[in-house]
mmCIF file of C-alpha atoms in Angstrom:
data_model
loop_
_atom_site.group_PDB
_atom_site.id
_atom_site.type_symbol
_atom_site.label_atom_id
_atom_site.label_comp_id
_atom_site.label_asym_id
_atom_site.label_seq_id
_atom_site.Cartn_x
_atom_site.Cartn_y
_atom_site.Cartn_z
ATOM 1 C CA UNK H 2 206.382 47.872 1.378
ATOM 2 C CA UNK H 3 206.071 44.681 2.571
ATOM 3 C CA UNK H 4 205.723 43.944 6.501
ATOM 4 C CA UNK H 5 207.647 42.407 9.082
ATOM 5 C CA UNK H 6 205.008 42.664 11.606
ATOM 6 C CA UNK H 7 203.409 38.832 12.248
ATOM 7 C CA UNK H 8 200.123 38.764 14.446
ATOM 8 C CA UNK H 9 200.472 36.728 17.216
ATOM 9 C CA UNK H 10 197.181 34.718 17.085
ATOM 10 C CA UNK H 11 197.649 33.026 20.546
ATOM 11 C CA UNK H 12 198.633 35.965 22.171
ATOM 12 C CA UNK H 13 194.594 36.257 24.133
ATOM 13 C CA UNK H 14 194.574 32.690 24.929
ATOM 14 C CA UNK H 15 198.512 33.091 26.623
ATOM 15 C CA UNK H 16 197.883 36.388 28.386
ATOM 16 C CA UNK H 17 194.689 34.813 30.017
ATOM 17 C CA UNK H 18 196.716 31.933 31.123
ATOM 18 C CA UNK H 19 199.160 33.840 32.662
ATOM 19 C CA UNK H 20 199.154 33.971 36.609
ATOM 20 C CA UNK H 21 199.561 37.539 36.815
ATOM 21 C CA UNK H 22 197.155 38.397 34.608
ATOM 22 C CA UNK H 23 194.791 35.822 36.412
ATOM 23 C CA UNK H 24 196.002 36.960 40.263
ATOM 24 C CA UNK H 25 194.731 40.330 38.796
ATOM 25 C CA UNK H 26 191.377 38.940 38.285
ATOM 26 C CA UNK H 27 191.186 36.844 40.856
ATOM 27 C CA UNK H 28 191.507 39.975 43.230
ATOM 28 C CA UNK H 29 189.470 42.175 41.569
ATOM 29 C CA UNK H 30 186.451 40.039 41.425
ATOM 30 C CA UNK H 31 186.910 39.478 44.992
ATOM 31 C CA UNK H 32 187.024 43.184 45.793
ATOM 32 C CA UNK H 33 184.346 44.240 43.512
ATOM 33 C CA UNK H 34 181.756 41.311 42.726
ATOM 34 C CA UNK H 35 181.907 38.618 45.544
ATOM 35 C CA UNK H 36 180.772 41.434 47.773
ATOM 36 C CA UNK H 37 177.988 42.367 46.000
ATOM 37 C CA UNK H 38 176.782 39.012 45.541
ATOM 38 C CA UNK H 39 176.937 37.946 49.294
ATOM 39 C CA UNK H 40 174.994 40.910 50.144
ATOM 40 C CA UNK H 41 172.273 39.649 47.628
ATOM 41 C CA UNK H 42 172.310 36.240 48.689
ATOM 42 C CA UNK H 43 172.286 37.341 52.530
ATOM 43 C CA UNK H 44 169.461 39.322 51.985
ATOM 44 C CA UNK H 45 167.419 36.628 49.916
ATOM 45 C CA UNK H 46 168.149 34.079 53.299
ATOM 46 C CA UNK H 47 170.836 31.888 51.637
ATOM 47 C CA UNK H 48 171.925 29.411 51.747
ATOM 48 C CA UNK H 49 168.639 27.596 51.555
ATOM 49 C CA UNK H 50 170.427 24.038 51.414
ATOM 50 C CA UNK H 51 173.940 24.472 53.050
ATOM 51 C CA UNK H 52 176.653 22.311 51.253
ATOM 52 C CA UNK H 53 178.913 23.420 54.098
ATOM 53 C CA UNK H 54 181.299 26.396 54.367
ATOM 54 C CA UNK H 55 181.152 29.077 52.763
ATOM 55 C CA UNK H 56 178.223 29.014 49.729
ATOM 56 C CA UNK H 57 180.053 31.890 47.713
ATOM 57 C CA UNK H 58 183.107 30.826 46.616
ATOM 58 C CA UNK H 59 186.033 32.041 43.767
ATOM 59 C CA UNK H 60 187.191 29.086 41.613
ATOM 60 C CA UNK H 61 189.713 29.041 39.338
ATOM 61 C CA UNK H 62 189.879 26.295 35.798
ATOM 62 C CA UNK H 63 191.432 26.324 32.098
ATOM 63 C CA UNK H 64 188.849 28.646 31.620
ATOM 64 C CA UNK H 65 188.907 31.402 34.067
ATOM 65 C CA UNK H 66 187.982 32.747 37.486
ATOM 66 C CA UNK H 67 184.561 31.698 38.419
ATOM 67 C CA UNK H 68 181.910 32.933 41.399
ATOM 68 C CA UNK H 69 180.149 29.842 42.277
ATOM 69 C CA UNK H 70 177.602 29.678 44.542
ATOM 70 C CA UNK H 71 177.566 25.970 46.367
ATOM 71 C CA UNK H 72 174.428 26.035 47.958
ATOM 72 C CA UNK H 73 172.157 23.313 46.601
ATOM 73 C CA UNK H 74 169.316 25.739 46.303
ATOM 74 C CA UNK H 75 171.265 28.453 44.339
ATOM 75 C CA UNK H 76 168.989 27.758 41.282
ATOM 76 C CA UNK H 77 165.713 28.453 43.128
ATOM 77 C CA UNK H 78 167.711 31.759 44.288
ATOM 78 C CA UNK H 79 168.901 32.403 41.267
ATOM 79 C CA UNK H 80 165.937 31.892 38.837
ATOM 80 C CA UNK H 81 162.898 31.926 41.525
ATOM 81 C CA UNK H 82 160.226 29.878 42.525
ATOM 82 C CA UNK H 83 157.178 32.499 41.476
ATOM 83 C CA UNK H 84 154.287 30.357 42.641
ATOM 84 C CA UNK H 85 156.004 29.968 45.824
ATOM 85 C CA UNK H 86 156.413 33.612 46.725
ATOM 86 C CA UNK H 87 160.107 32.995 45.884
ATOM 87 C CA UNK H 88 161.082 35.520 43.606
ATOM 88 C CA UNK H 89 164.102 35.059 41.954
ATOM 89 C CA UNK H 90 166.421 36.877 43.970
ATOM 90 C CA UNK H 91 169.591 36.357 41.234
ATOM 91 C CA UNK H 92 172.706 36.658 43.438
ATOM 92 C CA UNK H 93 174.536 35.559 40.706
ATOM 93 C CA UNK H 94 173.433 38.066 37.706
ATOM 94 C CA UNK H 95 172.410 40.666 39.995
ATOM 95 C CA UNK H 96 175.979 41.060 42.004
ATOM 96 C CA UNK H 97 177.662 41.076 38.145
ATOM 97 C CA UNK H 98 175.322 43.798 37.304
ATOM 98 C CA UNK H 99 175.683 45.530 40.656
ATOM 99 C CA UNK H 100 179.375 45.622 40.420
ATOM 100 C CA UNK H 101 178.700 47.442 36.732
ATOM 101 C CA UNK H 102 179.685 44.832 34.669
ATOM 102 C CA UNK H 103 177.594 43.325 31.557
ATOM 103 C CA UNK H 104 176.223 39.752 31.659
ATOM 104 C CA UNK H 105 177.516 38.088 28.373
ATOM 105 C CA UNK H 106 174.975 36.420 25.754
ATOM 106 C CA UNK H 107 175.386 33.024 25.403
ATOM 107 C CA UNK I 1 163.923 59.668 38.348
ATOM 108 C CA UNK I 2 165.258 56.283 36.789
ATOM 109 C CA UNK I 3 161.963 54.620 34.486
ATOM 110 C CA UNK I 4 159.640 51.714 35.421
ATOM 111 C CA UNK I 5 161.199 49.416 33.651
ATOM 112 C CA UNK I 6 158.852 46.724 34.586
ATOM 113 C CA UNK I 7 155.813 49.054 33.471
ATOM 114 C CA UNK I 8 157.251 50.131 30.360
ATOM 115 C CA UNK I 9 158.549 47.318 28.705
ATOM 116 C CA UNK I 10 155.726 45.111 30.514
ATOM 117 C CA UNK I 11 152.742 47.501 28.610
ATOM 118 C CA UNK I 12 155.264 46.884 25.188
ATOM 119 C CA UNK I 13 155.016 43.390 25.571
ATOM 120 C CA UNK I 14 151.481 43.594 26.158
ATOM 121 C CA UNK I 15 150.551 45.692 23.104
ATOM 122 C CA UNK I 16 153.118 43.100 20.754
ATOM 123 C CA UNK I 17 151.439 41.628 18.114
ATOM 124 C CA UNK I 18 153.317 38.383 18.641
ATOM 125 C CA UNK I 19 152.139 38.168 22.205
ATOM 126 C CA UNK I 20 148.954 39.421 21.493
ATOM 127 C CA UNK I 21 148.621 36.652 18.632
ATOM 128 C CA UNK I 22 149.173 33.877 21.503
ATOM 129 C CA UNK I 23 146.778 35.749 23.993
ATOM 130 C CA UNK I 24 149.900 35.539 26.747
ATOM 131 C CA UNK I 25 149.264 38.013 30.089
ATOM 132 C CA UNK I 26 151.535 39.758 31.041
ATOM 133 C CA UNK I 27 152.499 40.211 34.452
ATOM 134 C CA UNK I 28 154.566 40.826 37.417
ATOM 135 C CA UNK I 29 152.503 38.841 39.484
ATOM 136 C CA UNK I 30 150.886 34.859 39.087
ATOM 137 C CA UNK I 31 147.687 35.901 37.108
ATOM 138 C CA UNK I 32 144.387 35.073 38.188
ATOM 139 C CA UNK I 33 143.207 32.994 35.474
ATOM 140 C CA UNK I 34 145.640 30.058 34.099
ATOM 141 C CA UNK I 35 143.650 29.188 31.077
ATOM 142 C CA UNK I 36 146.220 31.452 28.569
ATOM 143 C CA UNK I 37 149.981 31.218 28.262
ATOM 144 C CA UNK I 38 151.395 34.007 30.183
ATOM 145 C CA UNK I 39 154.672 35.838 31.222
ATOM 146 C CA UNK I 40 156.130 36.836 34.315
ATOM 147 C CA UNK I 41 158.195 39.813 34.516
ATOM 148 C CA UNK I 42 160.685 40.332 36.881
ATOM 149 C CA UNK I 43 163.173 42.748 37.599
ATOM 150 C CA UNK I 44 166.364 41.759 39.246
ATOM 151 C CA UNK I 45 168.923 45.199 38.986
ATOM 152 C CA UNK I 46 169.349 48.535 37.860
ATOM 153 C CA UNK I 47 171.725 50.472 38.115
ATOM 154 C CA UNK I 48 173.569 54.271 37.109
ATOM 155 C CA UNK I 49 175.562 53.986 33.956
ATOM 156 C CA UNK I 50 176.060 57.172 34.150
ATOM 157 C CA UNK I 51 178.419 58.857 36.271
ATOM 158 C CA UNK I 52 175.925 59.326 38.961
ATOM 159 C CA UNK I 53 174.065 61.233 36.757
ATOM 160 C CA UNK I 54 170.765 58.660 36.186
ATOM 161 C CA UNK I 55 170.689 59.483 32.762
ATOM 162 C CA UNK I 56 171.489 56.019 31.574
ATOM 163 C CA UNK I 57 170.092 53.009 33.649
ATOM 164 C CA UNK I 58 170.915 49.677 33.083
ATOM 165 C CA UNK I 59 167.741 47.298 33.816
ATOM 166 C CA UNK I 60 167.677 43.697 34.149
ATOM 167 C CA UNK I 61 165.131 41.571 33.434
ATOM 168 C CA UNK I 62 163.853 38.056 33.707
ATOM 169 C CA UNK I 63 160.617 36.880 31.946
ATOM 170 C CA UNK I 64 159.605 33.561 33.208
ATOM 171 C CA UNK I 65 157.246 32.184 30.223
ATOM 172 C CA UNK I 66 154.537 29.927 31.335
ATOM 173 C CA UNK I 67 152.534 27.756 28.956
ATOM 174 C CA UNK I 68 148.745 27.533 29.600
ATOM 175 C CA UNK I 69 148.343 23.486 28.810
ATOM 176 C CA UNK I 70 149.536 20.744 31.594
ATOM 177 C CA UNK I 71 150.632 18.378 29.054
ATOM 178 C CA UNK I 72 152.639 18.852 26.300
ATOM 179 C CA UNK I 73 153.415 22.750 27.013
ATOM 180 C CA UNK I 74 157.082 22.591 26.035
ATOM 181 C CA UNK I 75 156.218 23.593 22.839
ATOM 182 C CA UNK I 76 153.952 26.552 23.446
ATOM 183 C CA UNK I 77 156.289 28.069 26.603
ATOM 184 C CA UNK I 78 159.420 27.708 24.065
ATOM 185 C CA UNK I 79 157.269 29.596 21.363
ATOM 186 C CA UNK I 80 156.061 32.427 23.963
ATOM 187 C CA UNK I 81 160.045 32.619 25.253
ATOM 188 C CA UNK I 82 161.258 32.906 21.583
ATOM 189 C CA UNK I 83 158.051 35.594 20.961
ATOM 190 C CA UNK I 84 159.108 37.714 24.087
ATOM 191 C CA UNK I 85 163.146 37.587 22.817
ATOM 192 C CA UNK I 86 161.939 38.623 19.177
ATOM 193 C CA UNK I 87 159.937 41.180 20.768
ATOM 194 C CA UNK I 88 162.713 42.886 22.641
ATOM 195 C CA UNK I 89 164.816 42.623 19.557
ATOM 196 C CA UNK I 90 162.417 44.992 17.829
ATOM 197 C CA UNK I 91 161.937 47.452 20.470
ATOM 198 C CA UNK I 92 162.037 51.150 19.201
ATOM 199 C CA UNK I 93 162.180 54.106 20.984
ATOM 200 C CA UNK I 94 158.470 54.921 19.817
ATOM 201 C CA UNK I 95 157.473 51.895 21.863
ATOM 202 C CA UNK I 96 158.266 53.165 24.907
ATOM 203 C CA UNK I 97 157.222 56.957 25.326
ATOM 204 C CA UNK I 98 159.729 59.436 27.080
ATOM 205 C CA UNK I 99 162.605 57.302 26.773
ATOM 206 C CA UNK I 100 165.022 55.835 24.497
ATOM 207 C CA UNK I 101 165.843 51.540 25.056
ATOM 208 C CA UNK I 102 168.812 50.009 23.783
ATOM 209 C CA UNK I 103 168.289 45.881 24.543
ATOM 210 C CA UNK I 104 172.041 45.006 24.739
ATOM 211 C CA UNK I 105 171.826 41.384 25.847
ATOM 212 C CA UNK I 106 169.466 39.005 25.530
ATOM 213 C CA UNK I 107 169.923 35.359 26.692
ATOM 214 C CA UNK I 108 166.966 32.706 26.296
ATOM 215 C CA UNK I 109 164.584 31.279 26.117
ATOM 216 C CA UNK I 110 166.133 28.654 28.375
ATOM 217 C CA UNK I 111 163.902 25.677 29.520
ATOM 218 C CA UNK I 112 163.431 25.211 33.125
ATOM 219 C CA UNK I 113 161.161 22.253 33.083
ATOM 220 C CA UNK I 114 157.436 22.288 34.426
ATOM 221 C CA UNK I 115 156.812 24.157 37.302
ATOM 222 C CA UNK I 116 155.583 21.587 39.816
ATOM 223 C CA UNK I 117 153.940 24.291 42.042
ATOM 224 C CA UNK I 118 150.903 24.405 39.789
ATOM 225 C CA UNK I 119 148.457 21.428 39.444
ATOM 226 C CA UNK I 120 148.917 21.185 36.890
ATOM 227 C CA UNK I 121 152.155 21.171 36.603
ATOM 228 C CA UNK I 122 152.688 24.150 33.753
ATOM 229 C CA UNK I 123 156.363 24.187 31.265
ATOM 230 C CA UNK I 124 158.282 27.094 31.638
ATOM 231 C CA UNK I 125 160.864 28.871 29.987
ATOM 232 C CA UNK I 126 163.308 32.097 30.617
ATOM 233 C CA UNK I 127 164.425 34.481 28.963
ATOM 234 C CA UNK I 128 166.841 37.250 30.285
ATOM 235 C CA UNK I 129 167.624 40.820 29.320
ATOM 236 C CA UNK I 130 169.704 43.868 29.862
ATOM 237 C CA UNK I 131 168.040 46.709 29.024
ATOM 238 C CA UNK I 132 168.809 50.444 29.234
ATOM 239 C CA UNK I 133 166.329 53.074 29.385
ATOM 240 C CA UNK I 134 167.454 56.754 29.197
ATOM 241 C CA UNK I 135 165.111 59.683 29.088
ATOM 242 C CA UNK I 136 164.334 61.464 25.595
ATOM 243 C CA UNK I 137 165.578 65.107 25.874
ATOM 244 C CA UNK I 138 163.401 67.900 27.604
ATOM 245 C CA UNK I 139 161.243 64.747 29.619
#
């Protein structure tokens, strides 16, 4: 019996882009992840190099919702200096992980 | 009580033929002697998959891979970086006794340039995992 249902291949790309679906997001990363990843990058002394404001910040782009973290030294944060007695601290990865979610492979 | 992940999969690494092939340390710390590649093993969360049961722990890991020369290390901290990532690709669970690893991500090796804070300066490379360790039934 031939079928009338047709798969909607754009259907992931259009529900992403849809503000509801990305005010969702956008509010549950702030509830559940931004937290997390001040408190790491508090307790590792960042911002090492202030950009100004606030260095943790939710951005939106064609993409998705993005943490970013501003300060110019977020890399040394994030991946360490080991020689320096900066570990690497990972505010980033670690406040993803804290908040139970599962870093991606690239 | 959750494993040691750093011990566990740091004495794994240690024992791997690929590793031991390029004489790379191991470590957690900067090793005392620089004249051998080596890897630096950090661990940067864990946490209860579990229910708040700790019966499934999610580690992750960064291992910053160092080469040994001054010039021209690219090469050999790229090959330790892609040694320690085929490494954790093969882990069993009779590599790590009392518990049962499942690597479920594993990004790297990325470059991250020589590391100006040695003289010196040595390439390094890193790779990044997410590991988790549950205990083998009756340990």
């Amino acid at each position: 019996m031939a079928s009338f249902f047709i798969r909607n291949r754009a259907f992931v790309p259009e529900f992403m882009a849809d503000p509801s679906y990305r005010a969702h997001i956008r509010a549950l990363v702030e509830a559940f992840v931004v937290p997390r990843v001040k408190a790491r990058a508090d307790a590792a002394g960042e911002p090492f190099m202030p950009r100004g404001g606030d260095a943790i910040q939710v951005e939106e782009d064609v993409e998705g919702v993005r943490i970013v973290n501003t300060d110019f030294g977020a890399w040394i944060a994030e991946v360490g200096a080991p020689s320096r007695n900066t570990p690497a601290s990972a505010p980033l990865r670690g406040g993803v992980h804290d908040a139970g979610l599962r870093l991606r492979e690239e | 009580m959750i494993a040691d992940a750093k011990a566990l999969i740091g004495d794994y690494l240690r024992n791997h033929s690929g590793l031991v092939g390029l004489q790379a340390w191991v470590s957690v710390k900067r090793p005392s002697r620089l004249d051998s590649a080596w890897v630096k093993l950090s661990e940067l969360a864990s946490g209860d998959r579990s229910a708040d049961t700790d019966h499934l722990v999610s580690h992750l890991l960064q291992f910053d891979c160092y080469s040994a020369k001054g010039e021209g290390g690219a090469v050999e901290a790229n090959l330790v970086g892609r040694t320690v990532r085929a490494a954790l690709r093969e882990i069993t669970p009779d590599d790590v006794p009392g518990w049962t690893p499942s690597v479920i991500m594993v990004n790297g090796p990325r470059d991250l340039g020589p590391d100006t804070n040695f003289e010196p300066a040595r390439d390094r490379t890193m790779v990044e995992a997410e590991i988790l360790l549950h205990p083998v039934s009756g340990s």
